[in-house]
Amino acid sequence: MTVETGRGPAISYESFKTIAHSRDAANHAIAGLMGIAQDNYDDVATGRNAAFASEIKTLAGTYRTYIKVLESVHEYYAPRLNVISEESGRVAAFVIYAKIIRLLNMALLCLESGYWESLILLRPIDEAVHLAEYFALCGDDTRGATRLRAWFRENNSPRHSVLRRALSEELERILGGPQIPPTLDLLNELYDRKSKALHHTYNSIWETHRASISGGVVAVDGFDYGPISNTRKLWEITSFFRSSIWTAVQGFVHSFIKSLPLERSHIDILMALDRQIGETS
């Protein structure tokens, strides 16, 4: 058995287990915790915490503007669709996008309030974007009609693995053929990375330890039960949240440029927003 990197086998699973359970690995983990504790101490002592807090506030304001643009364009088309009676791929995608925008606003609110667990919302946002794209592109043909009907009539949603495979095929069609590395591998890798917080893995939780260093020994002083006390870590995930907004904007264009169709002015607005987010990433 091998561990996959998304670009082919890396090392055997047996070798990975040996390394992961070694004393060296445990020592490196403790060293990592000491590094975080030292960085946090230094940030407080040098005033960098205040700078991080200011940057978080600035980013939040910028993100709110981005989300509002997406919300305004979405709202514009609501009267043009019969979301009660039309069981089409574009209506399914449009309804799903209302939830995506709510999730973006919810994640932003959590970040502004200092909650590390904002991370658990990132995978559901991506999943919802992929579902909207799938129904908008495949819901009205033989590839997705059965799943679309089940979504409307049975309150049942297709597995995300089905969506990733279909979307990878669609992206490779648009890009002109198979990619290196394969598009499906990239989607799978991104999905796995955003699953850690949702699956309560150890490394996704231990950043909420409040640790200190005394005499070269790291000590856990407690846990953050509310907002995270490590402002640097909060700044890091706030910066990372930009990628979720970017995914949502690109997915909106991908889903509706033809199916609504989007008006030229809205295409221009969204493409300008896409470039703006990309330039600041």
Tab-separated table of C-alpha atoms in Angstrom:
chain	number	residue	atom	x	y	z
A	1	MET	CA	0.000	0.000	0.000
A	2	THR	CA	1.298	3.497	-0.815
A	3	VAL	CA	0.495	7.020	0.299
A	4	GLU	CA	-0.756	9.114	-2.640
A	5	THR	CA	0.348	12.703	-3.176
A	6	GLY	CA	-2.092	13.565	-5.938
A	7	ARG	CA	0.821	13.176	-8.361
A	8	GLY	CA	1.579	9.494	-7.857
A	9	PRO	CA	2.848	7.256	-5.018
A	10	ALA	CA	5.078	8.873	-2.400
A	11	ILE	CA	6.169	6.305	0.193
A	12	SER	CA	4.764	2.974	1.302
A	13	TYR	CA	2.077	3.099	3.958
A	14	GLU	CA	4.230	0.917	6.224
A	15	SER	CA	7.098	3.428	5.996
A	16	PHE	CA	4.716	6.285	6.686
A	17	LYS	CA	3.413	4.523	9.810
A	18	THR	CA	6.960	3.897	11.036
A	19	ILE	CA	7.878	7.562	10.657
A	20	ALA	CA	4.605	8.897	12.097
A	21	HIS	CA	4.866	6.771	15.244
A	22	SER	CA	8.569	7.331	15.853
A	23	ARG	CA	10.023	9.254	18.787
A	24	ASP	CA	11.511	11.762	16.311
A	25	ALA	CA	8.043	12.602	15.016
A	26	ALA	CA	6.783	13.203	18.554
A	27	ASN	CA	9.776	15.424	19.296
A	28	HIS	CA	9.190	17.451	16.127
A	29	ALA	CA	5.532	17.912	17.110
A	30	ILE	CA	6.583	19.270	20.514
A	31	ALA	CA	9.113	21.538	18.800
A	32	GLY	CA	6.331	22.799	16.543
A	33	LEU	CA	4.145	23.595	19.555
A	34	MET	CA	7.068	25.411	21.160
A	35	GLY	CA	7.527	27.419	17.974
A	36	ILE	CA	3.874	28.471	17.970
A	37	ALA	CA	4.054	29.435	21.647
A	38	GLN	CA	7.232	31.447	21.034
A	39	ASP	CA	5.733	33.204	18.003
A	40	ASN	CA	2.645	34.109	20.030
A	41	TYR	CA	4.798	35.478	22.863
A	42	ASP	CA	6.908	37.500	20.420
A	43	ASP	CA	3.816	38.836	18.626
A	44	VAL	CA	2.429	40.191	21.897
A	45	ALA	CA	5.802	41.628	22.963
A	46	THR	CA	6.510	43.376	19.648
A	47	GLY	CA	2.991	44.618	18.919
A	48	ARG	CA	2.542	42.380	15.891
A	49	ASN	CA	-0.687	41.081	17.427
A	50	ALA	CA	-2.200	44.529	16.990
A	51	ALA	CA	-1.030	44.569	13.365
A	52	PHE	CA	-2.570	41.149	12.733
A	53	ALA	CA	-5.844	42.265	14.329
A	54	SER	CA	-5.895	45.387	12.149
A	55	GLU	CA	-5.242	43.322	9.005
A	56	ILE	CA	-8.051	40.904	9.929
A	57	LYS	CA	-10.428	43.842	10.227
A	58	THR	CA	-9.296	45.189	6.846
A	59	LEU	CA	-9.640	41.795	5.165
A	60	ALA	CA	-13.110	41.313	6.651
A	61	GLY	CA	-14.263	44.618	5.203
A	62	THR	CA	-12.856	43.696	1.788
A	63	TYR	CA	-14.461	40.243	1.901
A	64	ARG	CA	-17.824	41.719	2.833
A	65	THR	CA	-17.630	43.876	-0.304
A	66	TYR	CA	-16.802	40.825	-2.436
A	67	ILE	CA	-19.680	38.786	-1.022
A	68	LYS	CA	-22.085	41.697	-1.437
A	69	VAL	CA	-21.273	41.893	-5.160
A	70	LEU	CA	-22.103	38.201	-5.547
A	71	GLU	CA	-25.258	38.612	-3.480
A	72	SER	CA	-26.453	41.590	-5.553
A	73	VAL	CA	-25.977	39.772	-8.860
A	74	HIS	CA	-27.737	36.684	-7.513
A	75	GLU	CA	-30.638	38.756	-6.196
A	76	TYR	CA	-31.069	40.461	-9.578
A	77	TYR	CA	-32.030	37.185	-11.266
A	78	ALA	CA	-34.405	35.902	-8.561
A	79	PRO	CA	-37.562	37.401	-10.148
A	80	ARG	CA	-36.589	35.865	-13.509
A	81	LEU	CA	-36.753	32.283	-12.293
A	82	ASN	CA	-39.677	30.227	-11.087
A	83	VAL	CA	-37.976	28.544	-8.156
A	84	ILE	CA	-41.247	26.933	-7.045
A	85	SER	CA	-42.320	25.136	-10.212
A	86	GLU	CA	-39.266	24.898	-12.494
A	87	GLU	CA	-37.282	21.776	-11.581
A	88	SER	CA	-34.322	22.524	-13.827
A	89	GLY	CA	-30.587	22.410	-13.355
A	90	ARG	CA	-30.306	26.189	-13.370
A	91	VAL	CA	-32.984	26.587	-10.685
A	92	ALA	CA	-31.322	23.964	-8.485
A	93	ALA	CA	-27.992	25.768	-8.886
A	94	PHE	CA	-29.609	29.140	-8.187
A	95	VAL	CA	-31.246	27.906	-4.977
A	96	ILE	CA	-27.976	26.301	-3.858
A	97	TYR	CA	-26.166	29.593	-4.453
A	98	ALA	CA	-28.450	31.310	-1.971
A	99	LYS	CA	-27.067	28.909	0.643
A	100	ILE	CA	-23.498	29.435	-0.561
A	101	ILE	CA	-23.830	33.178	-0.001
A	102	ARG	CA	-25.290	32.557	3.470
A	103	LEU	CA	-22.366	30.257	4.296
A	104	LEU	CA	-19.871	32.875	3.129
A	105	ASN	CA	-21.525	35.503	5.325
A	106	MET	CA	-21.619	33.064	8.253
A	107	ALA	CA	-17.931	32.167	7.898
A	108	LEU	CA	-17.005	35.844	7.707
A	109	LEU	CA	-18.997	36.594	10.853
A	110	CYS	CA	-17.235	33.746	12.680
A	111	LEU	CA	-13.823	35.004	11.569
A	112	GLU	CA	-14.620	38.546	12.684
A	113	SER	CA	-15.631	37.089	16.062
A	114	GLY	CA	-12.294	35.269	16.318
A	115	TYR	CA	-13.407	31.657	15.978
A	116	TRP	CA	-10.860	29.115	14.721
A	117	GLU	CA	-13.722	26.719	13.956
A	118	SER	CA	-14.626	28.945	11.002
A	119	LEU	CA	-12.487	26.376	9.164
A	120	ILE	CA	-15.276	23.786	9.337
A	121	LEU	CA	-17.332	25.889	6.913
A	122	LEU	CA	-14.777	25.864	4.096
A	123	ARG	CA	-15.466	22.348	2.838
A	124	PRO	CA	-19.277	22.773	2.861
A	125	ILE	CA	-18.844	25.967	0.807
A	126	ASP	CA	-16.757	24.130	-1.801
A	127	GLU	CA	-19.193	21.191	-1.819
A	128	ALA	CA	-22.138	23.494	-2.404
A	129	VAL	CA	-20.331	25.318	-5.233
A	130	HIS	CA	-19.524	22.004	-6.907
A	131	LEU	CA	-23.126	20.828	-6.542
A	132	ALA	CA	-24.425	24.036	-8.127
A	133	GLU	CA	-21.965	23.694	-11.008
A	134	TYR	CA	-22.890	20.051	-11.501
A	135	PHE	CA	-26.619	20.734	-11.718
A	136	ALA	CA	-26.171	23.821	-13.899
A	137	LEU	CA	-23.940	21.942	-16.363
A	138	CYS	CA	-25.214	18.357	-16.156
A	139	GLY	CA	-28.646	18.466	-14.514
A	140	ASP	CA	-30.666	18.700	-17.693
A	141	ASP	CA	-28.994	15.894	-19.649
A	142	THR	CA	-28.604	12.163	-19.184
A	143	ARG	CA	-25.545	12.608	-16.945
A	144	GLY	CA	-27.429	14.356	-14.179
A	145	ALA	CA	-31.176	14.227	-14.812
A	146	THR	CA	-31.809	11.328	-12.426
A	147	ARG	CA	-29.786	12.938	-9.650
A	148	LEU	CA	-31.474	16.298	-10.263
A	149	ARG	CA	-34.915	14.727	-9.958
A	150	ALA	CA	-33.851	12.959	-6.752
A	151	TRP	CA	-32.621	16.300	-5.379
A	152	PHE	CA	-35.983	17.960	-6.010
A	153	ARG	CA	-38.304	15.048	-5.223
A	154	GLU	CA	-36.465	12.810	-2.753
A	155	ASN	CA	-34.502	15.400	-0.755
A	156	ASN	CA	-31.367	13.526	-1.776
A	157	SER	CA	-28.034	14.980	-2.902
A	158	PRO	CA	-25.342	13.164	-4.934
A	159	ARG	CA	-22.084	12.183	-3.285
A	160	HIS	CA	-19.286	14.674	-3.663
A	161	SER	CA	-17.054	12.067	-5.314
A	162	VAL	CA	-19.586	11.952	-8.171
A	163	LEU	CA	-19.425	15.739	-8.494
A	164	ARG	CA	-15.622	15.850	-8.482
A	165	ARG	CA	-15.389	13.262	-11.230
A	166	ALA	CA	-17.995	14.969	-13.436
A	167	LEU	CA	-16.490	18.422	-12.924
A	168	SER	CA	-12.960	17.188	-13.616
A	169	GLU	CA	-14.180	15.798	-16.942
A	170	GLU	CA	-15.910	19.090	-17.735
A	171	LEU	CA	-12.830	21.149	-16.842
A	172	GLU	CA	-10.572	18.967	-18.967
A	173	ARG	CA	-12.999	19.328	-21.860
A	174	ILE	CA	-12.818	23.118	-21.506
A	175	LEU	CA	-9.019	23.036	-21.153
A	176	GLY	CA	-8.647	20.855	-24.226
A	177	GLY	CA	-7.794	17.442	-22.825
A	178	PRO	CA	-6.244	15.613	-19.852
A	179	GLN	CA	-4.085	17.765	-17.611
A	180	ILE	CA	-0.841	17.037	-15.773
A	181	PRO	CA	-1.374	16.621	-12.871
A	182	PRO	CA	-4.887	15.230	-13.537
A	183	THR	CA	-7.713	17.618	-12.683
A	184	LEU	CA	-9.481	14.965	-10.612
A	185	ASP	CA	-6.372	14.453	-8.465
A	186	LEU	CA	-6.180	18.177	-7.770
A	187	LEU	CA	-9.867	18.332	-6.793
A	188	ASN	CA	-9.432	15.302	-4.534
A	189	GLU	CA	-6.347	16.782	-2.874
A	190	LEU	CA	-8.053	20.113	-2.181
A	191	TYR	CA	-11.129	18.319	-0.839
A	192	ASP	CA	-8.970	16.252	1.517
A	193	ARG	CA	-7.144	19.298	2.858
A	194	LYS	CA	-10.383	21.096	3.637
A	195	SER	CA	-11.789	17.975	5.335
A	196	LYS	CA	-9.363	17.911	8.258
A	197	ALA	CA	-11.154	20.504	10.391
A	198	LEU	CA	-14.542	18.934	9.679
A	199	HIS	CA	-13.258	15.482	10.682
A	200	HIS	CA	-11.792	16.749	13.971
A	201	THR	CA	-8.238	15.606	13.264
A	202	TYR	CA	-5.675	16.294	15.984
A	203	ASN	CA	-3.601	18.811	14.044
A	204	SER	CA	-6.714	20.809	13.151
A	205	ILE	CA	-7.567	21.206	16.849
A	206	TRP	CA	-4.318	21.685	18.735
A	207	GLU	CA	-3.824	25.282	17.544
A	208	THR	CA	-6.430	26.176	20.190
A	209	HIS	CA	-4.038	25.134	23.004
A	210	ARG	CA	-2.819	28.093	25.014
A	211	ALA	CA	0.836	27.221	25.508
A	212	SER	CA	3.802	28.933	27.119
A	213	ILE	CA	7.535	28.216	27.335
A	214	SER	CA	9.474	28.243	30.591
A	215	GLY	CA	13.069	27.106	30.858
A	216	GLY	CA	12.917	25.609	27.389
A	217	VAL	CA	9.901	23.457	28.314
A	218	VAL	CA	6.500	23.930	26.678
A	219	ALA	CA	3.461	23.886	28.946
A	220	VAL	CA	-0.213	23.878	28.015
A	221	ASP	CA	-1.910	26.611	30.044
A	222	GLY	CA	-5.410	25.750	28.902
A	223	PHE	CA	-7.659	25.837	25.857
A	224	ASP	CA	-9.540	28.495	23.934
A	225	TYR	CA	-13.229	27.763	24.446
A	226	GLY	CA	-14.348	30.882	22.624
A	227	PRO	CA	-12.359	33.135	20.290
A	228	ILE	CA	-8.817	31.940	19.585
A	229	SER	CA	-6.134	33.782	21.531
A	230	ASN	CA	-3.472	33.322	18.830
A	231	THR	CA	-4.057	36.318	16.562
A	232	ARG	CA	-1.442	35.191	14.045
A	233	LYS	CA	-3.330	31.920	13.464
A	234	LEU	CA	-6.617	33.779	13.085
A	235	TRP	CA	-4.973	36.059	10.520
A	236	GLU	CA	-3.723	33.013	8.596
A	237	ILE	CA	-7.168	31.422	8.280
A	238	THR	CA	-8.774	34.788	7.524
A	239	SER	CA	-6.327	35.181	4.639
A	240	PHE	CA	-7.090	31.630	3.496
A	241	PHE	CA	-10.843	32.357	3.470
A	242	ARG	CA	-10.269	34.471	0.364
A	243	SER	CA	-9.926	31.221	-1.620
A	244	SER	CA	-13.483	30.188	-0.684
A	245	ILE	CA	-14.909	33.479	-1.932
A	246	TRP	CA	-12.868	33.137	-5.116
A	247	THR	CA	-14.194	29.602	-5.664
A	248	ALA	CA	-17.749	30.853	-5.178
A	249	VAL	CA	-17.330	33.697	-7.682
A	250	GLN	CA	-15.770	31.469	-10.336
A	251	GLY	CA	-18.398	28.792	-9.733
A	252	PHE	CA	-21.182	31.358	-10.186
A	253	VAL	CA	-19.856	32.412	-13.579
A	254	HIS	CA	-19.295	28.785	-14.579
A	255	SER	CA	-22.817	27.828	-13.509
A	256	PHE	CA	-24.832	30.691	-14.958
A	257	ILE	CA	-22.975	32.323	-17.837
A	258	LYS	CA	-25.068	30.260	-20.264
A	259	SER	CA	-27.856	28.748	-18.193
A	260	LEU	CA	-29.508	31.986	-17.017
A	261	PRO	CA	-27.853	33.458	-19.146
A	262	LEU	CA	-25.856	36.141	-17.350
A	263	GLU	CA	-26.117	39.626	-18.814
A	264	ARG	CA	-22.952	41.121	-20.258
A	265	SER	CA	-22.726	43.760	-17.517
A	266	HIS	CA	-22.804	41.079	-14.808
A	267	ILE	CA	-20.198	38.988	-16.592
A	268	ASP	CA	-17.937	42.030	-16.647
A	269	ILE	CA	-18.582	42.752	-12.954
A	270	LEU	CA	-17.882	39.172	-11.891
A	271	MET	CA	-14.808	38.778	-14.074
A	272	ALA	CA	-13.414	42.029	-12.667
A	273	LEU	CA	-14.092	40.687	-9.167
A	274	ASP	CA	-12.370	37.426	-10.098
A	275	ARG	CA	-9.267	39.339	-11.212
A	276	GLN	CA	-9.328	41.513	-8.105
A	277	ILE	CA	-9.438	38.527	-5.757
A	278	GLY	CA	-6.742	36.751	-7.767
A	279	GLU	CA	-4.399	39.731	-7.678
A	280	THR	CA	-4.599	39.936	-3.881
A	281	SER	CA	-4.175	36.188	-3.252
